[in-house]
CSV table of C-alpha atoms and ligand atoms in Angstrom, one decimal:
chain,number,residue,atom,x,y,z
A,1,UNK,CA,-14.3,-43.4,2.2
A,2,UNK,CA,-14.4,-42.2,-1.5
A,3,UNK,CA,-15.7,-39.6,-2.8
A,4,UNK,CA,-18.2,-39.8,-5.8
A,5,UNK,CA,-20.3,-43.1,-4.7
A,6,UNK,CA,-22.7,-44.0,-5.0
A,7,UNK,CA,-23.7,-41.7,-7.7
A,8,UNK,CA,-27.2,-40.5,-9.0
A,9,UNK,CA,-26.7,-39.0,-12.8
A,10,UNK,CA,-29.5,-37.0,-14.7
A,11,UNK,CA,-30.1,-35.7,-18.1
A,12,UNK,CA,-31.8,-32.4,-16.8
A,13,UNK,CA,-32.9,-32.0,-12.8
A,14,UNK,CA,-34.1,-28.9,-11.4
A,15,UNK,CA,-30.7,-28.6,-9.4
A,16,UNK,CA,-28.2,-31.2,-7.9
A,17,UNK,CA,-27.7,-29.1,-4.7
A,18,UNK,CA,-31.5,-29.3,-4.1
A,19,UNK,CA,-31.8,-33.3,-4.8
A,20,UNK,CA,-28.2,-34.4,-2.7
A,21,UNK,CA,-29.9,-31.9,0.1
A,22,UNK,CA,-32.9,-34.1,0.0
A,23,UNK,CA,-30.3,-37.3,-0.4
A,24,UNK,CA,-28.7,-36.3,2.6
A,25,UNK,CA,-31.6,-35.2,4.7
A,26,UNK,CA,-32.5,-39.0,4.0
A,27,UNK,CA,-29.0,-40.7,5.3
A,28,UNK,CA,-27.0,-40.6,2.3
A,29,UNK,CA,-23.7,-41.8,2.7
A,30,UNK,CA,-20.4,-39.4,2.3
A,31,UNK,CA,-19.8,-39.1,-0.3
A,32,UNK,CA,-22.7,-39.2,-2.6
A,33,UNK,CA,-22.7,-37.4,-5.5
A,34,UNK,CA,-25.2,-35.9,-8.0
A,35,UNK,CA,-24.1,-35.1,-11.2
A,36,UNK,CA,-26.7,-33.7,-14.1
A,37,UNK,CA,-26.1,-32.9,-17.7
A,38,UNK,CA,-28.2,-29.9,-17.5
A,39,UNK,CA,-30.5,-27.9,-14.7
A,40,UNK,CA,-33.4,-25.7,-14.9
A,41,UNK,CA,-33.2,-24.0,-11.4
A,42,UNK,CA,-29.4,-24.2,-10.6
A,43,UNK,CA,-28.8,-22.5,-7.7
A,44,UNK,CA,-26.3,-20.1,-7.1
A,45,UNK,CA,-25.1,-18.1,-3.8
A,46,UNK,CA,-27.0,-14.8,-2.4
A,47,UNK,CA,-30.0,-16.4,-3.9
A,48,UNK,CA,-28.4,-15.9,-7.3
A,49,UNK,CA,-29.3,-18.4,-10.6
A,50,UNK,CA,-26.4,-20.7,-12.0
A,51,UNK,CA,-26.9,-21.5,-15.8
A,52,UNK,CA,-25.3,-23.6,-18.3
A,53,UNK,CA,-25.5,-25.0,-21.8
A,54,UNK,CA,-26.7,-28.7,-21.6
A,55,UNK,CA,-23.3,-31.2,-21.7
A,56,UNK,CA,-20.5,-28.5,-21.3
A,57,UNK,CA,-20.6,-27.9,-17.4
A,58,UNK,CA,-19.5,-29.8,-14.7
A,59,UNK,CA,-22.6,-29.9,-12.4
A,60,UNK,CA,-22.2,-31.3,-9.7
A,61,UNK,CA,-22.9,-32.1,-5.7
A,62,UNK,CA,-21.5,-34.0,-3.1
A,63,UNK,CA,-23.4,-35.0,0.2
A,64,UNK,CA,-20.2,-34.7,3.0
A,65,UNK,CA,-20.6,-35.7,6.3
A,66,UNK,CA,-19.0,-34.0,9.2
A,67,UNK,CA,-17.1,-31.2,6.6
A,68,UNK,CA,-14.3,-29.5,7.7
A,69,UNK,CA,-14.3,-25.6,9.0
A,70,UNK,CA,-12.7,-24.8,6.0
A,71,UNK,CA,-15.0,-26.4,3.6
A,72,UNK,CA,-15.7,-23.7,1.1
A,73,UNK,CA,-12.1,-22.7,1.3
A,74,UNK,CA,-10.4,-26.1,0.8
A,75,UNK,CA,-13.2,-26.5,-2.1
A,76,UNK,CA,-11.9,-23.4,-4.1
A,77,UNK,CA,-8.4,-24.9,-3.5
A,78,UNK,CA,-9.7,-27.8,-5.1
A,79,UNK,CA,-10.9,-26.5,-7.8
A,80,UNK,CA,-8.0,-23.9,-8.4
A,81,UNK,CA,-5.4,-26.6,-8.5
A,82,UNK,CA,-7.7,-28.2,-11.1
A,83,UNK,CA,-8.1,-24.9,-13.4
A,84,UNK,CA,-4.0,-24.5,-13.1
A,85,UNK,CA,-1.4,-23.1,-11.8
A,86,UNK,CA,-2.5,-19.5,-13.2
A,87,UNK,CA,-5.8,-19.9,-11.4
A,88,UNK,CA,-7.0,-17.5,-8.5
A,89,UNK,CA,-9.6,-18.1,-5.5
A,90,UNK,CA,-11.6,-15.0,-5.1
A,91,UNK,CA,-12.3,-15.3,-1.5
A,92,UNK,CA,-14.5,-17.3,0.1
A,93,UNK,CA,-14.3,-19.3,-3.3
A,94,UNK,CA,-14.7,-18.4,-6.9
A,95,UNK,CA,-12.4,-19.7,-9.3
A,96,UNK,CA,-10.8,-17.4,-11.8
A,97,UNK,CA,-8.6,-17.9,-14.8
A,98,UNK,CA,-7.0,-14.6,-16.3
A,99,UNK,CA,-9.4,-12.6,-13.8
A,100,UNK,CA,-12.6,-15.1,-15.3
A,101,UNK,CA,-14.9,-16.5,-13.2
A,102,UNK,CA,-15.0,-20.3,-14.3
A,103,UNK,CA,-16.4,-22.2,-11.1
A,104,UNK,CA,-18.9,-21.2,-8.7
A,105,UNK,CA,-19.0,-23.1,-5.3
A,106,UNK,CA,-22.5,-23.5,-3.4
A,107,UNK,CA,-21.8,-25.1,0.4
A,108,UNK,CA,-25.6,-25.5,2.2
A,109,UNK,CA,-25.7,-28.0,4.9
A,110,UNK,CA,-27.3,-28.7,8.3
A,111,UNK,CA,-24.7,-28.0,10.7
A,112,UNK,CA,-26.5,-29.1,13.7
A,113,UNK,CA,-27.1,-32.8,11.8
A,114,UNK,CA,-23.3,-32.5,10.9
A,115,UNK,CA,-23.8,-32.9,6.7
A,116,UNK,CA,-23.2,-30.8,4.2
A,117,UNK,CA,-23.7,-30.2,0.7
A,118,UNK,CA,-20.5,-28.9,-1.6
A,119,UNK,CA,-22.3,-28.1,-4.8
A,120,UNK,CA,-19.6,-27.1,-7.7
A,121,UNK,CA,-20.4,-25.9,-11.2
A,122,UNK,CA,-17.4,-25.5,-13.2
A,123,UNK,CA,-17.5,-24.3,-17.0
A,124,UNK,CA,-15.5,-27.0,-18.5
A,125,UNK,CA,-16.8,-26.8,-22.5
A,126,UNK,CA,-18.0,-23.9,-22.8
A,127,UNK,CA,-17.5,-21.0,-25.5
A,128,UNK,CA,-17.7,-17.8,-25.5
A,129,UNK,CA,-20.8,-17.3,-27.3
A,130,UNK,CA,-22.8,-19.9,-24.4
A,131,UNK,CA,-22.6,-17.0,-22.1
A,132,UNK,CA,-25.5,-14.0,-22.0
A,133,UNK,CA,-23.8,-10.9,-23.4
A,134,UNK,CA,-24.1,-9.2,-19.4
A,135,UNK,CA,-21.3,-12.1,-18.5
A,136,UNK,CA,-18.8,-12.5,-21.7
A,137,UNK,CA,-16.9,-9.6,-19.6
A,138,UNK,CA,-16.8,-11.7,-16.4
A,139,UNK,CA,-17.3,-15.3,-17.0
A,140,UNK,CA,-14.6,-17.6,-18.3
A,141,UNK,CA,-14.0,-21.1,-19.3
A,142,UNK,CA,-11.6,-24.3,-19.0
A,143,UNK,CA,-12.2,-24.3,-22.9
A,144,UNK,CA,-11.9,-27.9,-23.3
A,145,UNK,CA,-14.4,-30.5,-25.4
A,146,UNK,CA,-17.5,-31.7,-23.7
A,147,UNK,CA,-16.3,-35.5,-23.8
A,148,UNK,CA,-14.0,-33.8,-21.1
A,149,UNK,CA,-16.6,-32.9,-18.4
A,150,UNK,CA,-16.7,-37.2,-17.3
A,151,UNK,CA,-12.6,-36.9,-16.7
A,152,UNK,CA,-12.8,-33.7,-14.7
A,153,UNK,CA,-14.9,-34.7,-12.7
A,154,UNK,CA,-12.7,-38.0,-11.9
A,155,UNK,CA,-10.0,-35.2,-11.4
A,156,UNK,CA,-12.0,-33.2,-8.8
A,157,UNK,CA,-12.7,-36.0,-7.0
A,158,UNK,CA,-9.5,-36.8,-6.3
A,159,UNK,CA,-8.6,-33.0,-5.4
A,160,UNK,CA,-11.5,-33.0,-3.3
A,161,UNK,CA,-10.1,-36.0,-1.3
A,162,UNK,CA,-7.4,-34.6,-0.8
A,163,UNK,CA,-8.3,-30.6,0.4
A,164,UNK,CA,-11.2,-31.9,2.8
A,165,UNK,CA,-8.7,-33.9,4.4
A,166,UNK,CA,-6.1,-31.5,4.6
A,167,UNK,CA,-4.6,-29.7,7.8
A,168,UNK,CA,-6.6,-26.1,8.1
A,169,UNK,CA,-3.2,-24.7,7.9
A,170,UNK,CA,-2.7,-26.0,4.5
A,171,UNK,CA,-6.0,-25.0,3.0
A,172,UNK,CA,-5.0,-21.2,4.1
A,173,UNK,CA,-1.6,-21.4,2.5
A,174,UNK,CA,-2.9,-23.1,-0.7
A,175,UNK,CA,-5.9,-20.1,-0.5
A,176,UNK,CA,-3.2,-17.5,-0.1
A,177,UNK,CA,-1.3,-18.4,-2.6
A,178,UNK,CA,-4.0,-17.9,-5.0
A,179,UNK,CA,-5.8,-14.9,-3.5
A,180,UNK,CA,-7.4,-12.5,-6.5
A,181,UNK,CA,-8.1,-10.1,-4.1
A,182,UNK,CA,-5.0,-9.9,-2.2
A,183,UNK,CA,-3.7,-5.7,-1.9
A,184,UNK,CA,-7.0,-5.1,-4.7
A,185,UNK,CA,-9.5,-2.0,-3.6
A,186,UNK,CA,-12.8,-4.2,-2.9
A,187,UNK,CA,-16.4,-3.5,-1.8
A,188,UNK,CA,-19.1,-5.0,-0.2
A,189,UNK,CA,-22.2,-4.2,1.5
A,190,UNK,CA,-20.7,-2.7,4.5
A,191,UNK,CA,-18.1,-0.4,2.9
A,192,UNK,CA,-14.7,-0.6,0.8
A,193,UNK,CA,-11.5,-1.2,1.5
A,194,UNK,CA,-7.9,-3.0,0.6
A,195,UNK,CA,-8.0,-6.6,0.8
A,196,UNK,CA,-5.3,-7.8,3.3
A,197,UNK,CA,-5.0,-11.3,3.4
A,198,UNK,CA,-7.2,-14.2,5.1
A,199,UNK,CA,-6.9,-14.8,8.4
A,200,UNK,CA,-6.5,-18.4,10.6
A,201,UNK,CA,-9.8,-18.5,10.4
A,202,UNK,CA,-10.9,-18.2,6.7
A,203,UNK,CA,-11.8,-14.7,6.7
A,204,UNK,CA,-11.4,-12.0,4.7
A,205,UNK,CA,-9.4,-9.0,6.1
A,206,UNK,CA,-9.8,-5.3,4.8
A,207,UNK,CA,-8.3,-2.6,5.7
A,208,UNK,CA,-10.7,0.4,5.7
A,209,UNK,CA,-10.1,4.0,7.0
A,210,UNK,CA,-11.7,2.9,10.0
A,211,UNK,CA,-8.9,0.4,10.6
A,212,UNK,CA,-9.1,-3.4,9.6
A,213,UNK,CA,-12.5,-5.2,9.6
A,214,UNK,CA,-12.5,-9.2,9.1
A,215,UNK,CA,-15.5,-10.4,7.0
A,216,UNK,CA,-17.0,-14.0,7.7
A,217,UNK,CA,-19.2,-14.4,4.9
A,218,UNK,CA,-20.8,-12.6,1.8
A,219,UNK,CA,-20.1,-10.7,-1.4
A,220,UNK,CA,-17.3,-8.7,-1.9
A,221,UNK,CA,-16.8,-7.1,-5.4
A,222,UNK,CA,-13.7,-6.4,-6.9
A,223,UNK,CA,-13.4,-2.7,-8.1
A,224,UNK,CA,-11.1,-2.7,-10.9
B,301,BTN,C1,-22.1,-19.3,-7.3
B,301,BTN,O1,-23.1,-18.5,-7.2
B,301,BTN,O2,-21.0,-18.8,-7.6
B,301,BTN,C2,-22.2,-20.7,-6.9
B,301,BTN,C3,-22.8,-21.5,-8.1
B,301,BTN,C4,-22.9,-23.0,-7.8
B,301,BTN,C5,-23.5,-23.7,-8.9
B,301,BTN,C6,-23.5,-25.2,-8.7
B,301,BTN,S1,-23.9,-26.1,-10.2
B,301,BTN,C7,-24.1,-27.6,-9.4
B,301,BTN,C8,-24.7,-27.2,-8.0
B,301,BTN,N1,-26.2,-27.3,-8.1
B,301,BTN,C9,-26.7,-26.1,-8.0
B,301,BTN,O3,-27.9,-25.8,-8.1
B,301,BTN,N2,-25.8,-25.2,-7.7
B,301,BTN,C10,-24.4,-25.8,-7.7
Protein backbone atom coordinates (compact mmCIF):
# COMPACT_ATOMS: atom_id res chain seq x y z
CA UNK A 1 0.00 0.00 0.00
CA UNK A 2 1.26 3.64 -0.40
CA UNK A 3 2.86 5.49 1.70
CA UNK A 4 1.57 9.04 2.53
CA UNK A 5 -2.45 8.45 2.63
CA UNK A 6 -4.42 9.35 3.86
CA UNK A 7 -2.78 12.42 5.10
CA UNK A 8 -3.67 14.88 8.09
CA UNK A 9 -1.72 18.43 7.36
CA UNK A 10 -1.45 21.26 10.07
CA UNK A 11 -0.30 24.85 10.17
CA UNK A 12 1.37 24.35 13.70
CA UNK A 13 0.63 20.97 16.07
CA UNK A 14 2.34 20.39 19.11
CA UNK A 15 4.28 17.42 17.33
CA UNK A 16 3.38 14.96 14.37
CA UNK A 17 5.05 11.93 16.16
CA UNK A 18 2.70 12.57 19.21
CA UNK A 19 -0.69 12.94 16.92
CA UNK A 20 0.22 9.78 14.21
CA UNK A 21 1.01 7.86 17.72
CA UNK A 22 -2.50 8.68 18.81
CA UNK A 23 -3.63 8.00 14.93
CA UNK A 24 -2.23 4.72 15.19
CA UNK A 25 -3.18 3.78 18.63
CA UNK A 26 -6.72 4.43 17.04
CA UNK A 27 -6.31 1.88 13.85
CA UNK A 28 -4.80 4.17 11.37
CA UNK A 29 -3.98 2.60 8.32
CA UNK A 30 -0.19 2.13 6.94
CA UNK A 31 0.76 4.45 5.86
CA UNK A 32 -0.70 7.52 7.34
CA UNK A 33 1.08 10.43 7.39
CA UNK A 34 1.22 13.65 9.43
CA UNK A 35 2.78 16.48 8.06
CA UNK A 36 2.86 20.08 9.91
CA UNK A 37 4.26 23.43 8.76
CA UNK A 38 5.51 24.14 12.10
CA UNK A 39 5.55 22.39 15.86
CA UNK A 40 5.82 23.72 19.31
CA UNK A 41 6.92 20.49 21.13
CA UNK A 42 8.80 18.55 18.40
CA UNK A 43 10.21 15.72 19.73
CA UNK A 44 13.49 14.63 19.31
CA UNK A 45 15.49 11.27 20.54
CA UNK A 46 17.01 10.83 24.31
CA UNK A 47 14.12 13.06 25.24
CA UNK A 48 15.82 15.81 23.24
CA UNK A 49 13.61 18.97 21.48
CA UNK A 50 13.48 19.19 17.53
CA UNK A 51 12.96 22.90 16.31
CA UNK A 52 12.34 24.58 13.14
CA UNK A 53 11.48 27.85 11.46
CA UNK A 54 7.77 27.66 10.35
CA UNK A 55 7.53 26.43 6.37
CA UNK A 56 11.35 25.46 5.82
CA UNK A 57 11.37 21.88 7.40
CA UNK A 58 10.06 18.79 6.36
CA UNK A 59 8.05 17.59 9.37
CA UNK A 60 6.83 14.78 9.10
CA UNK A 61 5.34 11.19 10.51
CA UNK A 62 4.26 8.12 9.12
CA UNK A 63 2.00 5.46 11.10
CA UNK A 64 3.79 1.88 9.61
CA UNK A 65 2.36 -1.21 10.43
CA UNK A 66 4.41 -4.32 11.00
CA UNK A 67 7.96 -2.23 10.34
CA UNK A 68 10.82 -4.04 9.45
CA UNK A 69 13.89 -4.88 12.07
CA UNK A 70 15.74 -2.45 10.34
CA UNK A 71 13.42 0.36 10.44
CA UNK A 72 15.57 3.25 11.74
CA UNK A 73 18.40 1.98 9.57
CA UNK A 74 16.55 1.60 6.27
CA UNK A 75 14.99 5.20 7.27
CA UNK A 76 18.50 6.96 7.35
CA UNK A 77 19.08 5.13 3.95
CA UNK A 78 16.17 6.83 2.88
CA UNK A 79 16.83 9.87 3.75
CA UNK A 80 20.71 9.74 2.71
CA UNK A 81 19.89 8.80 -0.78
CA UNK A 82 17.57 11.81 -0.79
CA UNK A 83 20.31 14.43 0.74
CA UNK A 84 22.90 12.81 -2.14
CA UNK A 85 25.38 10.90 -2.91
CA UNK A 86 27.86 12.95 -0.58
CA UNK A 87 25.54 12.26 2.36
CA UNK A 88 26.49 10.07 5.57
CA UNK A 89 24.24 7.99 8.07
CA UNK A 90 25.66 8.58 11.54
CA UNK A 91 24.70 5.34 12.97
CA UNK A 92 21.61 4.32 14.06
CA UNK A 93 20.40 7.28 11.70
CA UNK A 94 21.36 10.94 11.46
CA UNK A 95 21.82 12.31 8.22
CA UNK A 96 24.89 14.44 7.46
CA UNK A 97 25.97 16.45 4.54
CA UNK A 98 29.70 17.69 4.75
CA UNK A 99 29.79 16.33 8.44
CA UNK A 100 26.11 18.52 9.08
CA UNK A 101 23.42 17.09 10.74
CA UNK A 102 20.40 17.80 8.34
CA UNK A 103 17.69 15.11 9.28
CA UNK A 104 16.88 13.68 12.51
CA UNK A 105 14.93 10.37 12.64
CA UNK A 106 12.37 9.62 15.69
CA UNK A 107 11.07 5.71 15.43
CA UNK A 108 8.49 5.09 18.66
CA UNK A 109 6.06 2.40 18.16
CA UNK A 110 4.21 -0.43 20.08
CA UNK A 111 5.99 -3.45 19.24
CA UNK A 112 3.73 -5.76 20.87
CA UNK A 113 0.57 -4.15 18.70
CA UNK A 114 3.00 -4.46 15.73
CA UNK A 115 2.79 -0.38 14.57
CA UNK A 116 5.25 1.99 14.48
CA UNK A 117 5.81 5.55 14.09
CA UNK A 118 8.90 6.80 11.67
CA UNK A 119 8.84 10.49 12.53
CA UNK A 120 11.57 12.48 10.11
CA UNK A 121 12.41 16.13 10.26
CA UNK A 122 14.68 17.09 7.58
CA UNK A 123 16.00 20.82 7.13
CA UNK A 124 15.00 21.35 3.69
CA UNK A 125 14.93 25.60 3.48
CA UNK A 126 16.67 26.48 6.04
CA UNK A 127 19.55 29.15 6.40
CA UNK A 128 22.11 29.48 8.30
CA UNK A 129 21.09 32.17 10.42
CA UNK A 130 17.47 29.86 11.42
CA UNK A 131 19.73 27.87 13.64
CA UNK A 132 20.59 28.94 17.49
CA UNK A 133 24.19 30.00 17.53
CA UNK A 134 25.03 26.47 19.91
CA UNK A 135 24.09 24.54 16.41
CA UNK A 136 25.53 26.72 13.32
CA UNK A 137 28.74 24.39 14.08
CA UNK A 138 26.67 21.15 13.89
CA UNK A 139 23.52 21.55 12.01
CA UNK A 140 23.25 21.72 8.33
CA UNK A 141 20.79 22.17 5.57
CA UNK A 142 19.53 20.83 2.02
CA UNK A 143 19.59 24.73 1.23
CA UNK A 144 16.80 24.63 -1.13
CA UNK A 145 13.54 27.22 -1.30
CA UNK A 146 10.64 26.45 0.98
CA UNK A 147 8.16 25.83 -2.06
CA UNK A 148 10.53 22.79 -2.08
CA UNK A 149 9.55 21.11 1.27
CA UNK A 150 5.82 19.70 -0.80
CA UNK A 151 8.29 17.91 -3.54
CA UNK A 152 10.53 16.30 -0.96
CA UNK A 153 8.38 14.99 0.68
CA UNK A 154 6.82 13.25 -2.61
CA UNK A 155 10.55 12.17 -2.91
CA UNK A 156 10.79 10.50 0.51
CA UNK A 157 7.92 8.80 0.03
CA UNK A 158 8.98 7.04 -2.59
CA UNK A 159 12.55 6.28 -0.96
CA UNK A 160 10.67 5.17 1.97
CA UNK A 161 8.78 2.59 -0.16
CA UNK A 162 11.36 1.37 -1.38
CA UNK A 163 14.02 0.89 1.96
CA UNK A 164 11.10 -0.57 4.24
CA UNK A 165 10.64 -3.07 1.70
CA UNK A 166 14.08 -3.82 1.10
CA UNK A 167 16.04 -7.18 1.85
CA UNK A 168 17.85 -6.47 5.50
CA UNK A 169 20.91 -7.22 3.59
CA UNK A 170 20.54 -4.36 1.49
CA UNK A 171 19.67 -1.74 4.09
CA UNK A 172 23.23 -2.80 5.87
CA UNK A 173 25.13 -2.32 2.61
CA UNK A 174 23.39 0.92 1.66
CA UNK A 175 24.16 1.97 5.71
CA UNK A 176 27.71 0.92 5.20
CA UNK A 177 28.25 2.63 2.48
CA UNK A 178 27.51 5.76 4.08
CA UNK A 179 28.76 5.18 7.56
CA UNK A 180 30.25 8.76 9.23
CA UNK A 181 31.54 6.94 11.87
CA UNK A 182 33.21 4.22 10.16
CA UNK A 183 37.36 3.85 11.65
CA UNK A 184 36.30 7.64 13.62
CA UNK A 185 37.38 7.58 17.63
CA UNK A 186 33.66 7.77 19.10
CA UNK A 187 32.08 7.98 22.65
CA UNK A 188 29.23 7.13 24.38
CA UNK A 189 27.93 6.59 27.75
CA UNK A 190 29.75 3.44 28.36
CA UNK A 191 33.24 4.33 27.12
CA UNK A 192 35.17 5.25 23.74
CA UNK A 193 36.41 3.51 21.22
CA UNK A 194 37.02 3.09 17.08
CA UNK A 195 33.93 2.55 15.29
CA UNK A 196 34.23 -0.73 13.24
CA UNK A 197 31.46 -1.20 11.07
CA UNK A 198 27.68 -2.37 11.76
CA UNK A 199 26.95 -5.70 12.21
CA UNK A 200 24.06 -8.22 10.53
CA UNK A 201 22.11 -6.93 13.00
CA UNK A 202 22.18 -3.14 12.82
CA UNK A 203 24.53 -2.55 15.49
CA UNK A 204 27.21 -0.48 16.02
CA UNK A 205 30.58 -2.23 16.65
CA UNK A 206 33.53 -0.52 18.61
CA UNK A 207 36.56 -1.64 19.19
CA UNK A 208 37.74 -0.53 22.76
CA UNK A 209 40.85 -1.69 24.75
CA UNK A 210 38.71 -4.12 26.25
CA UNK A 211 38.21 -5.75 22.87
CA UNK A 212 35.02 -5.07 20.55
CA UNK A 213 31.64 -4.21 22.21
CA UNK A 214 28.40 -4.11 19.81
CA UNK A 215 25.97 -1.26 20.77
CA UNK A 216 22.16 -1.77 20.17
CA UNK A 217 20.84 1.50 20.77
CA UNK A 218 21.83 5.13 22.03
CA UNK A 219 24.10 8.10 21.64
CA UNK A 220 27.33 7.88 20.42
CA UNK A 221 29.32 11.14 19.88
CA UNK A 222 31.77 11.65 17.31
CA UNK A 223 35.14 13.06 18.89
CA UNK A 224 36.69 15.00 16.23
C1 LIG B 1 16.57 13.51 16.51
O1 LIG B 1 16.65 13.86 17.71
O2 LIG B 1 17.56 13.47 15.80
C2 LIG B 1 15.25 13.11 15.94
C3 LIG B 1 14.42 14.30 15.57
C4 LIG B 1 13.09 13.93 14.93
C5 LIG B 1 12.26 15.16 14.63
C6 LIG B 1 11.03 14.83 13.85
S1 LIG B 1 10.24 16.30 13.24
C7 LIG B 1 8.84 15.37 12.77
C8 LIG B 1 8.60 14.35 13.86
N1 LIG B 1 7.77 14.91 14.91
C9 LIG B 1 8.44 15.03 16.06
O3 LIG B 1 7.96 15.51 17.11
N2 LIG B 1 9.69 14.58 15.92
C10 LIG B 1 9.93 14.08 14.58
Amino acid sequence: MSLGSPRVHFRCTDSTNLHARELAAGGAPHGTLVTASEQSAGRGRQGRTWAAPAGRALLSSLVLRDPPRLLPLAAGVAVAELAGPQARVKWPNDVLVERRKVAGILVEGRPQERWAVLGIGLNVALRDEDFPPELRDTAGTLALAPEAVEATLTRLLELLAHWIRAEPEAVLDAVRNRDALLHHRVRWAGGAGHAAGIDGDGRLLVATDAGQVALEAGEVHLIR
